[in-house]
Short mmCIF file of C-alpha atoms and ligand atoms in Angstrom, two decimals:
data_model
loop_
_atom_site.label_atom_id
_atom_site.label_comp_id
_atom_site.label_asym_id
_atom_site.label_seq_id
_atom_site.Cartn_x
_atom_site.Cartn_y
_atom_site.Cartn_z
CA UNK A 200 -20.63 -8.18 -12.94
CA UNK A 201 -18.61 -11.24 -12.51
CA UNK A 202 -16.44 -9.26 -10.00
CA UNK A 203 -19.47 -9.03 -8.11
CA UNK A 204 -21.06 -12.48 -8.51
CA UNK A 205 -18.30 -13.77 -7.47
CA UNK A 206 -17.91 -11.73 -4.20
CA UNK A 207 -21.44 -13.49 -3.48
CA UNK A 208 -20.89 -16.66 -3.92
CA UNK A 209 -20.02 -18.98 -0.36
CA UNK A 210 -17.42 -21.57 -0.09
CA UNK A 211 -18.76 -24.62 1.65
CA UNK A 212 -22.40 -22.83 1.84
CA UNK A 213 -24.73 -22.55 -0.30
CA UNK A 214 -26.48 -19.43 -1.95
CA UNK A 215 -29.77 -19.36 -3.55
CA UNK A 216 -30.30 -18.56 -7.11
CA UNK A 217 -32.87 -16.16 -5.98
CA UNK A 218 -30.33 -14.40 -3.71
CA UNK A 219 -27.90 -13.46 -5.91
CA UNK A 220 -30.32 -12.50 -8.57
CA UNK A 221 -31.27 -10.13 -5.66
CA UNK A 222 -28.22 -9.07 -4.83
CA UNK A 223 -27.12 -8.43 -8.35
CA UNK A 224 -30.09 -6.65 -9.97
CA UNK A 225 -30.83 -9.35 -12.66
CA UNK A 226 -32.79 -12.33 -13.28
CA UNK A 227 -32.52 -15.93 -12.13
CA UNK A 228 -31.22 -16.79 -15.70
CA UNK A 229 -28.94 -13.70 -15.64
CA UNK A 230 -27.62 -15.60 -12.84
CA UNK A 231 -27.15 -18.80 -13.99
CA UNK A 232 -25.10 -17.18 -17.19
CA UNK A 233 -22.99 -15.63 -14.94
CA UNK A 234 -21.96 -18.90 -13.16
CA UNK A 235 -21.67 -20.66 -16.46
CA UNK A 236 -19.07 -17.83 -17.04
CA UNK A 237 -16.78 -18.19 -14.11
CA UNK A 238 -17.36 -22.31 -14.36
CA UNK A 239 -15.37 -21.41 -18.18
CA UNK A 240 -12.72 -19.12 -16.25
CA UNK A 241 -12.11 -22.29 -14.02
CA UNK A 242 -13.83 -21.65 -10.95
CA UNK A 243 -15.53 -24.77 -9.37
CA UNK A 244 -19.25 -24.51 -8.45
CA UNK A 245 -21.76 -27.07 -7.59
CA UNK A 246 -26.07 -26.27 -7.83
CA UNK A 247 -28.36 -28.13 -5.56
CA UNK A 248 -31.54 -27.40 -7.15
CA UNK A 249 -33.28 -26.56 -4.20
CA UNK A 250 -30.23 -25.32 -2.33
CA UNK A 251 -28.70 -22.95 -4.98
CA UNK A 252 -24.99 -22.64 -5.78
CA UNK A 253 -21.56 -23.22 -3.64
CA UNK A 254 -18.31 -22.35 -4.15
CA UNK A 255 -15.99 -25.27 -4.53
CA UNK A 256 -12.40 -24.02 -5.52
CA UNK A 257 -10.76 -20.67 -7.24
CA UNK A 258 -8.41 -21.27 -10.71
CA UNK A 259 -5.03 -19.98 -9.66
CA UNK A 260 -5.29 -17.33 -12.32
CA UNK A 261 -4.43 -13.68 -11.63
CA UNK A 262 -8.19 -12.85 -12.43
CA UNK A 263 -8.52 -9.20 -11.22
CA UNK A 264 -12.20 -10.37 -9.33
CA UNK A 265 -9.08 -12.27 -7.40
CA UNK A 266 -6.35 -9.45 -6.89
CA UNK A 267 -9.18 -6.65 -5.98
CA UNK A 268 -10.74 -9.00 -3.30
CA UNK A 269 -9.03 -7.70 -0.18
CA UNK A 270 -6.82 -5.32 -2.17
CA UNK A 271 -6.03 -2.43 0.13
CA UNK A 272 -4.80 0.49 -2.37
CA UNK A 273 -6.26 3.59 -3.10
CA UNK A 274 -5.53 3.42 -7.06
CA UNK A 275 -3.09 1.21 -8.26
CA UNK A 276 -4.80 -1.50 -9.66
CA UNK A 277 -8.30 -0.47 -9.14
CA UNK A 278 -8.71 -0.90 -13.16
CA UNK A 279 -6.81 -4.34 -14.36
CA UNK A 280 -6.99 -6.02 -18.19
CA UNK A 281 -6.65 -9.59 -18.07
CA UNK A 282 -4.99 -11.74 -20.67
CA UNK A 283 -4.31 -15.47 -20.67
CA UNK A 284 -1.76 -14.47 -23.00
CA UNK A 285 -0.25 -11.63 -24.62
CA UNK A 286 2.93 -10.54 -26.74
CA UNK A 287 3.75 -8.26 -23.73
CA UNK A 288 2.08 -6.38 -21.28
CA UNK A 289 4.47 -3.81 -21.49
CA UNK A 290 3.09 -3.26 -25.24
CA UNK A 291 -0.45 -3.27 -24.44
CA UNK A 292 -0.06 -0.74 -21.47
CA UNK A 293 1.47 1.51 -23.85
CA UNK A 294 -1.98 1.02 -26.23
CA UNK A 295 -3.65 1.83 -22.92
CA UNK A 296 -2.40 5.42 -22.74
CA UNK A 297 -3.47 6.20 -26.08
CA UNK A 298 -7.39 6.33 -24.92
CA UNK A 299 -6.57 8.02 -21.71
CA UNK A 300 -10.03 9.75 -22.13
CA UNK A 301 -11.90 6.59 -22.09
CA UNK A 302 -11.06 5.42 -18.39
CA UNK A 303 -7.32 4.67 -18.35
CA UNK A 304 -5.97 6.16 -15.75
CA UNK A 305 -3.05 6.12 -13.03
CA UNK A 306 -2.49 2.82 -11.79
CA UNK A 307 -3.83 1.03 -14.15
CA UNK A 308 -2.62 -2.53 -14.35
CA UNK A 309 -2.42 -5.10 -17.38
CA UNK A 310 -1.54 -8.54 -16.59
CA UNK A 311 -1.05 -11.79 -18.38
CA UNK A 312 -0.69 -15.50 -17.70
CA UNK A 313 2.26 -15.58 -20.30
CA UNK A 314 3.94 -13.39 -22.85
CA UNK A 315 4.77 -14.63 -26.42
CA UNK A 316 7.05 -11.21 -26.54
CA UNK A 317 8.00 -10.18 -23.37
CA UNK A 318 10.76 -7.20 -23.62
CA UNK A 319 13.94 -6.63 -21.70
CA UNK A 320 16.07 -3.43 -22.08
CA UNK A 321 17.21 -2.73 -24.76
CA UNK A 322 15.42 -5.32 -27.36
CA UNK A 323 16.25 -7.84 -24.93
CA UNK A 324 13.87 -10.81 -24.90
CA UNK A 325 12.12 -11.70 -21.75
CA UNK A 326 10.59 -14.79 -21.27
CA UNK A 327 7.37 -15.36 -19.53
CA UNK A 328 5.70 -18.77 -19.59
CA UNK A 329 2.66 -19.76 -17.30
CA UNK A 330 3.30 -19.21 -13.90
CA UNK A 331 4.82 -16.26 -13.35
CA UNK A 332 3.56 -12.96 -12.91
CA UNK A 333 4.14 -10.51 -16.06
CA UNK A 334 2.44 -7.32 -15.71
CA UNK A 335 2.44 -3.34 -16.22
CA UNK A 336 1.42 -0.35 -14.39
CA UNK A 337 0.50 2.84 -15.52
CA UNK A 338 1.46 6.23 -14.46
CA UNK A 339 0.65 9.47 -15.20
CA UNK A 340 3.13 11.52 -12.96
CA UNK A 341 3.74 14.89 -12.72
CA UNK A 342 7.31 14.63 -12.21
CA UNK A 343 10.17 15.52 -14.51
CA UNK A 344 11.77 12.78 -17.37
CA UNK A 345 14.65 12.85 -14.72
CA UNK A 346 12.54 10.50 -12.57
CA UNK A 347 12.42 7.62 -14.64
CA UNK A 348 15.26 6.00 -13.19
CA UNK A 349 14.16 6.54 -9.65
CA UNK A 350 10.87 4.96 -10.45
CA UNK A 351 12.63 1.58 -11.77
CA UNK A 352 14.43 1.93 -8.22
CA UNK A 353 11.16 2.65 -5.94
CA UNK A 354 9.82 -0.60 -8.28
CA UNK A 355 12.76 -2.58 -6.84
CA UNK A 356 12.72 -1.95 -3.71
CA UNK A 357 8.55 -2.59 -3.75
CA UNK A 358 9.33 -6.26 -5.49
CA UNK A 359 11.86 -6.56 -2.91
CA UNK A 360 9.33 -6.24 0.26
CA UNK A 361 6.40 -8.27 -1.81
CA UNK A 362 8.85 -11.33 -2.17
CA UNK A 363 9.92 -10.71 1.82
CA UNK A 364 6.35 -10.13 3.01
CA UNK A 365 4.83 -12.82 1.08
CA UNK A 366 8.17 -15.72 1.16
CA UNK A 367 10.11 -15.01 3.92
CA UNK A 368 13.05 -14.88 0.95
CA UNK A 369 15.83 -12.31 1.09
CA UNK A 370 16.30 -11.08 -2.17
CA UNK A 371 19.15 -8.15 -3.63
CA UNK A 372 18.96 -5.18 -5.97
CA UNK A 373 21.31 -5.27 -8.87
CA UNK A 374 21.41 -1.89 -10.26
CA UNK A 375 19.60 -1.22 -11.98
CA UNK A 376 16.51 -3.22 -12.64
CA UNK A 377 17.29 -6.82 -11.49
CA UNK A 378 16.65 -8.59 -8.42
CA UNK A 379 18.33 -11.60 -7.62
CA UNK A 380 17.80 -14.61 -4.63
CA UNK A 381 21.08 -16.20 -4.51
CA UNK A 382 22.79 -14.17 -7.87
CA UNK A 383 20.29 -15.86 -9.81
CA UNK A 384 17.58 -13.48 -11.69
CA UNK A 385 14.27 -13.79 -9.71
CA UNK A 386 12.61 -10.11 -11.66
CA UNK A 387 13.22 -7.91 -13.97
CA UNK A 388 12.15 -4.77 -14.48
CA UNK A 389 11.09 -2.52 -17.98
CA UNK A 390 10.23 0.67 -17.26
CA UNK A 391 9.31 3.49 -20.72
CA UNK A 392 7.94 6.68 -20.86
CA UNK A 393 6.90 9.57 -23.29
CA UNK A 394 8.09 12.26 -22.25
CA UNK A 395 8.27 16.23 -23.35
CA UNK A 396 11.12 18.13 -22.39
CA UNK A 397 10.13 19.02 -18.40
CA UNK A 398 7.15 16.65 -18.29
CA UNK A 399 6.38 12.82 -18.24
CA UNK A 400 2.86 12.13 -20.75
CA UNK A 401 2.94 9.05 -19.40
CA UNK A 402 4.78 6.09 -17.40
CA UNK A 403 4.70 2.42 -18.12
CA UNK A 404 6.30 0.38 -15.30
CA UNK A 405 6.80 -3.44 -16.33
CA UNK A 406 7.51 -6.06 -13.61
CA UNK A 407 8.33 -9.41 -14.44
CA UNK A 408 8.49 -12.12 -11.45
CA UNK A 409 9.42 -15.93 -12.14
CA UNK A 410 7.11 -17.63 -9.39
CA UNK A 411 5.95 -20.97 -10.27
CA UNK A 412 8.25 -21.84 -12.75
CA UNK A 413 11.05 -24.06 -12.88
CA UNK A 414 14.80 -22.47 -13.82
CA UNK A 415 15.04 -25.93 -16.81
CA UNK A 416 11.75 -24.14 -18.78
CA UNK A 417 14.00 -21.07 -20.04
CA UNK A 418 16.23 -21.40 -22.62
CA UNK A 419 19.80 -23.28 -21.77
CA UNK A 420 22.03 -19.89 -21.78
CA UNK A 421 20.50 -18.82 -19.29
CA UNK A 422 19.03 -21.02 -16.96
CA UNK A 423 21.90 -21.21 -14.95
CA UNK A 424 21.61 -17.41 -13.96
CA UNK A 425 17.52 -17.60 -13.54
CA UNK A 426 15.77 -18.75 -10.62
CA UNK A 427 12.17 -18.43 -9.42
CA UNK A 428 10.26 -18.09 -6.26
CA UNK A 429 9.14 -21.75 -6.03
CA UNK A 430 13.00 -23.09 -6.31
CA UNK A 431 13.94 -20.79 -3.52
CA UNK A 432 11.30 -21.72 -1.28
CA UNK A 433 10.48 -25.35 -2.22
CA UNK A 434 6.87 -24.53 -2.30
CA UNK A 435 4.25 -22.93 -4.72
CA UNK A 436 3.77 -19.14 -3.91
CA UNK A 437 0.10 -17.99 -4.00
CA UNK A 438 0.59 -15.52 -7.23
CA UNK A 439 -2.69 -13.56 -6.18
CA UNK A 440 -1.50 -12.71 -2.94
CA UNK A 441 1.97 -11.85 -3.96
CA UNK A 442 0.56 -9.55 -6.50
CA UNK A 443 -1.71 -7.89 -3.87
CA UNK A 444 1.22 -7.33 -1.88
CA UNK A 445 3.43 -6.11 -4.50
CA UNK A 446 0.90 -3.54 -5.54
CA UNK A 447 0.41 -2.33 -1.75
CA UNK A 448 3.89 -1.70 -1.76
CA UNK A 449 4.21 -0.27 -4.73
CA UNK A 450 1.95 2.52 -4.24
CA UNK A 451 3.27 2.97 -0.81
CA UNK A 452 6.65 4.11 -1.98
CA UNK A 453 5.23 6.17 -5.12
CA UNK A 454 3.48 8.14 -2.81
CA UNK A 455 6.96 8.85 -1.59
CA UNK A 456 8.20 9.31 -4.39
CA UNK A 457 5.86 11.89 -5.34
CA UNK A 458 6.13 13.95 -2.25
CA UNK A 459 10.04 14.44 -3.14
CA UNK A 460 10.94 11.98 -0.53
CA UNK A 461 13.29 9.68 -2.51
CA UNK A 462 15.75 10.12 0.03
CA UNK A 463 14.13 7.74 2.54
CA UNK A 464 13.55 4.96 -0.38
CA UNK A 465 17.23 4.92 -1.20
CA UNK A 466 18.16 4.02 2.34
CA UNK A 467 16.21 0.92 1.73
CA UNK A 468 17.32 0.62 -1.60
CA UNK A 469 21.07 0.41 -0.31
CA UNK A 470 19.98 -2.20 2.36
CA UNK A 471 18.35 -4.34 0.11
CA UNK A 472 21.37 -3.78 -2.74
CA UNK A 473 23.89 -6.31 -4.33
CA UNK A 474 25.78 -3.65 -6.14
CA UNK A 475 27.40 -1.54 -3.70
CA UNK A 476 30.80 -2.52 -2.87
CA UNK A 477 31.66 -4.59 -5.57
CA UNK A 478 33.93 -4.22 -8.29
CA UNK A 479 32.12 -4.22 -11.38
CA UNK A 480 31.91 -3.40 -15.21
CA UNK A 481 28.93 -1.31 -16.46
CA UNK A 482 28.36 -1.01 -19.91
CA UNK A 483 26.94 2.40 -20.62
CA UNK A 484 25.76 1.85 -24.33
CA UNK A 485 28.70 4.17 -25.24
CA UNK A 486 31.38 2.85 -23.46
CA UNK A 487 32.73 -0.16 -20.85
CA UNK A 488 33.54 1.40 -17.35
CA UNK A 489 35.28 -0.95 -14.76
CA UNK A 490 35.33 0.41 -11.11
CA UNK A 491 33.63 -0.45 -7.14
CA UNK A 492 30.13 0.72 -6.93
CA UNK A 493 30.32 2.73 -4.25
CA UNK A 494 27.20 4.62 -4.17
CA UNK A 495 23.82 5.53 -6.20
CA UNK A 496 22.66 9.53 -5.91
CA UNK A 497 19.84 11.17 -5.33
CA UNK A 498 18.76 10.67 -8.61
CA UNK A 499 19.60 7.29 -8.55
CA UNK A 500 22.61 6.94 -10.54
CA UNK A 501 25.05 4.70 -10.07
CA UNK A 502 28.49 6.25 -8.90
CA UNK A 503 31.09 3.96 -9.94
CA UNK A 504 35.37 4.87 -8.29
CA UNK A 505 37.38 3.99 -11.30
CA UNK A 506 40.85 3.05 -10.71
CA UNK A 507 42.68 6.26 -11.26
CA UNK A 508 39.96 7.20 -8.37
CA UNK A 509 37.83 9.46 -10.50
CA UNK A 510 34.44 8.84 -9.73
CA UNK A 511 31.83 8.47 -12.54
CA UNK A 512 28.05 8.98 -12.55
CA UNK A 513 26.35 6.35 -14.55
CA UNK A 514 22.62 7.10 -14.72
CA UNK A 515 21.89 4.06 -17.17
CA UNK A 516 23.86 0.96 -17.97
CA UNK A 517 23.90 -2.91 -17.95
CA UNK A 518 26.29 -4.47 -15.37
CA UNK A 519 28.56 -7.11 -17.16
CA UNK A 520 29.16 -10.68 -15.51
C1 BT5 B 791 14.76 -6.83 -17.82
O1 BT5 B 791 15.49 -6.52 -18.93
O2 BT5 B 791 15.15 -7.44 -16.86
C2 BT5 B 791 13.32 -6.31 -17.88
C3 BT5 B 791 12.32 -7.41 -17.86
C4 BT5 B 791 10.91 -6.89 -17.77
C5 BT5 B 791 9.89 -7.97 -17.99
C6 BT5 B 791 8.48 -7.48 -17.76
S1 BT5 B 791 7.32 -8.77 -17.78
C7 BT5 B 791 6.01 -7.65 -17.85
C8 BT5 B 791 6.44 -6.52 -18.76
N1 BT5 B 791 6.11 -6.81 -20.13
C9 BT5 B 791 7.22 -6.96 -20.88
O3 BT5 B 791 7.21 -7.23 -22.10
N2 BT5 B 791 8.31 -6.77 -20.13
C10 BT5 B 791 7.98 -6.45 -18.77
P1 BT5 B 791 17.06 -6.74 -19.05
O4 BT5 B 791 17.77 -6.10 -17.90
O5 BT5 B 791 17.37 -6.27 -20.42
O6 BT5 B 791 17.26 -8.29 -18.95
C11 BT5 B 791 16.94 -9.16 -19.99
C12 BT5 B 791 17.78 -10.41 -19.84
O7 BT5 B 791 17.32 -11.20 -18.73
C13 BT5 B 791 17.69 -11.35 -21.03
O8 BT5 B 791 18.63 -10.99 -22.01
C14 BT5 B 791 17.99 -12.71 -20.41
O9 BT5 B 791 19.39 -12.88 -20.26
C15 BT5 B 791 17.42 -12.59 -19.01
N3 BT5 B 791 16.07 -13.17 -18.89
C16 BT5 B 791 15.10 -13.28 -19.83
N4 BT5 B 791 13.98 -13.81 -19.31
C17 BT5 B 791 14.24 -14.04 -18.00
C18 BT5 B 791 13.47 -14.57 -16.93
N5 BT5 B 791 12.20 -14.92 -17.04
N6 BT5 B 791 14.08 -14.66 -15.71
C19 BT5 B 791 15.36 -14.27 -15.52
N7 BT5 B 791 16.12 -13.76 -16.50
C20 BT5 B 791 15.57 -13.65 -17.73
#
């Protein structure tokens, strides 16, 4: 309903009262409750009492009225939960696909204006103050557990063409679930699953984007290695469009994805990557291999040519500074 009455609503014009209680199926009253509402989410409205009501200004709040005006996909993000804050989205998506039966379903998006416990790899902490964007897809595919890493990949590369599409900024893959502008960390990337032993229950894909945020509001070890969108650019980025974008692209290449084309997303993967060619350490969770990255496979591990020129697969691992 407020999705609706907000669609309605003019900016510099006014509507009637009795127009939108038209349009909307309830009474002039209804109507005025429903502005009253989206004054309290931050929306700017003036009445003229025999004019009706205008639209003065939008909050800049991911409000998913705001992402699904204009928002060209076919699924992903056709259901969003909103949150000014939450421990982590990637938590509450998981919640989601619990009551799969009562409407959650693929693409499904939860987003928050902060997290109080956003989650890295590993029991990493990720942190997520106002002006980022910190949210989760997710996925029910019908592809096997070995995909999981090629979905955080198709995720990159998606991030990648939002920030390019939306900035102008060049940004770089760092295997596996980084992207940096300048070696600093711009996004991160969580993804989980539940899976059985050939098939995926369900996907959750986590995204984490520092946009309007300045590097000095994280803590001190590790604001040197953080940037965000803002300090690369030197301007505000409209978070609503850049999550419209993002979730255009992401659905693009999971299309892909799911028509076995992965093929075609690496080649853009390996264009857009910071990994290849360097000589790096990766640490595996077992072990601490040091070699050049010289490529990633098909199923998107990382091959790494150690120095007795072995080559070794790595399909999940940290890279060390
Ligand atoms: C990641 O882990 O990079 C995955 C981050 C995923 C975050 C999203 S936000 C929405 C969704 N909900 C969640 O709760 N999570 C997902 P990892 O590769 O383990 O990197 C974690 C490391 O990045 C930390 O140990 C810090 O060093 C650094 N870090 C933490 N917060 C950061 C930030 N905002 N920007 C850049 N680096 C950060």
């Amino acid at each position: 309903m407020i999705g609706d009455t907000i669609k309605y609503l003019r900016e510099k014009e006014y509507v009637s009262g009795e127009v939108l209680a038209q349009k909307l199926g309830i009474s002039r009253v209804a109507v005025w409750k429903q502005i009253q509402k989206l004054k309290d989410m931050g929306y700017k409205i003036t009445s003229e009492q025999n004019l009706g009501y205008c639209l003065v200004s939008r909050p800049d709040l991911l409000l998913p009225q705001e992402i699904q005006r204009g928002l060209s996909t076919n699924y992903v993000g056709k259901e969003i939960y909103y949150f000014p804050e939450l421990k982590s989205t990637n938590i509450m998506a998981k919640e989601k696909t619990l009551h799969r039966a009562e409407g959650t379903d693929q693409g499904t998006l939860i987003i928050a204006e902060r997290q109080s416990a956003g989650k890295g790899r590993l029991g990493r902490e990720w942190f997520s103050p106002a002006g980022g964007i910190w949210l989760s897809i997710i996925l029910y595919p019908q592809l096997s557990p070995s995909y999981i890493s090629r979905i955080t990949l198709m995720t990159a590369v998606a991030v990648v063409k939002a920030i390019k599409v939306c900035t102008r900024i060049e940004s770089q893959i760092k295997w596996p679930n980084d992207i940096l502008i300048s070696e600093k960390k711009v996004c991160g990337i969580l993804t989980e699953m539940s899976a059985e032993l050939d098939i995926i229950n369900w996907v959750v894909v986590g995204i984490g984007i520092n946009v309007n945020i300045g590097h000095r509001e994280f803590p001190e070890n590790i604001q040197e290695n953080t940037i965000s969108l803002k300090e690369a650019s030197g301007k505000e980025v409209l978070r609503v469009k850049l999550v419209q974008i993002f979730l255009q692209e992401f659905e693009k290449y999971y299309e892909i994805l799911k028509r076995r084309e992965f093929s075609s997303i690496l080649k853009e993967w390996k264009l857009y990557s910071h990994t290849l060619g360097r000589k790096i350490r990766v640490d595996t969770g077992e072990k601490i291999i040091t070699g050049e990255a010289v490529d990633i496979n098909e199923e998107g591990a990382l091959i790494l040519k150690k120095e007795d020129s072995e080559l070794a697969e790595i399909i999940s691992g940290t890279i060390l500074k």
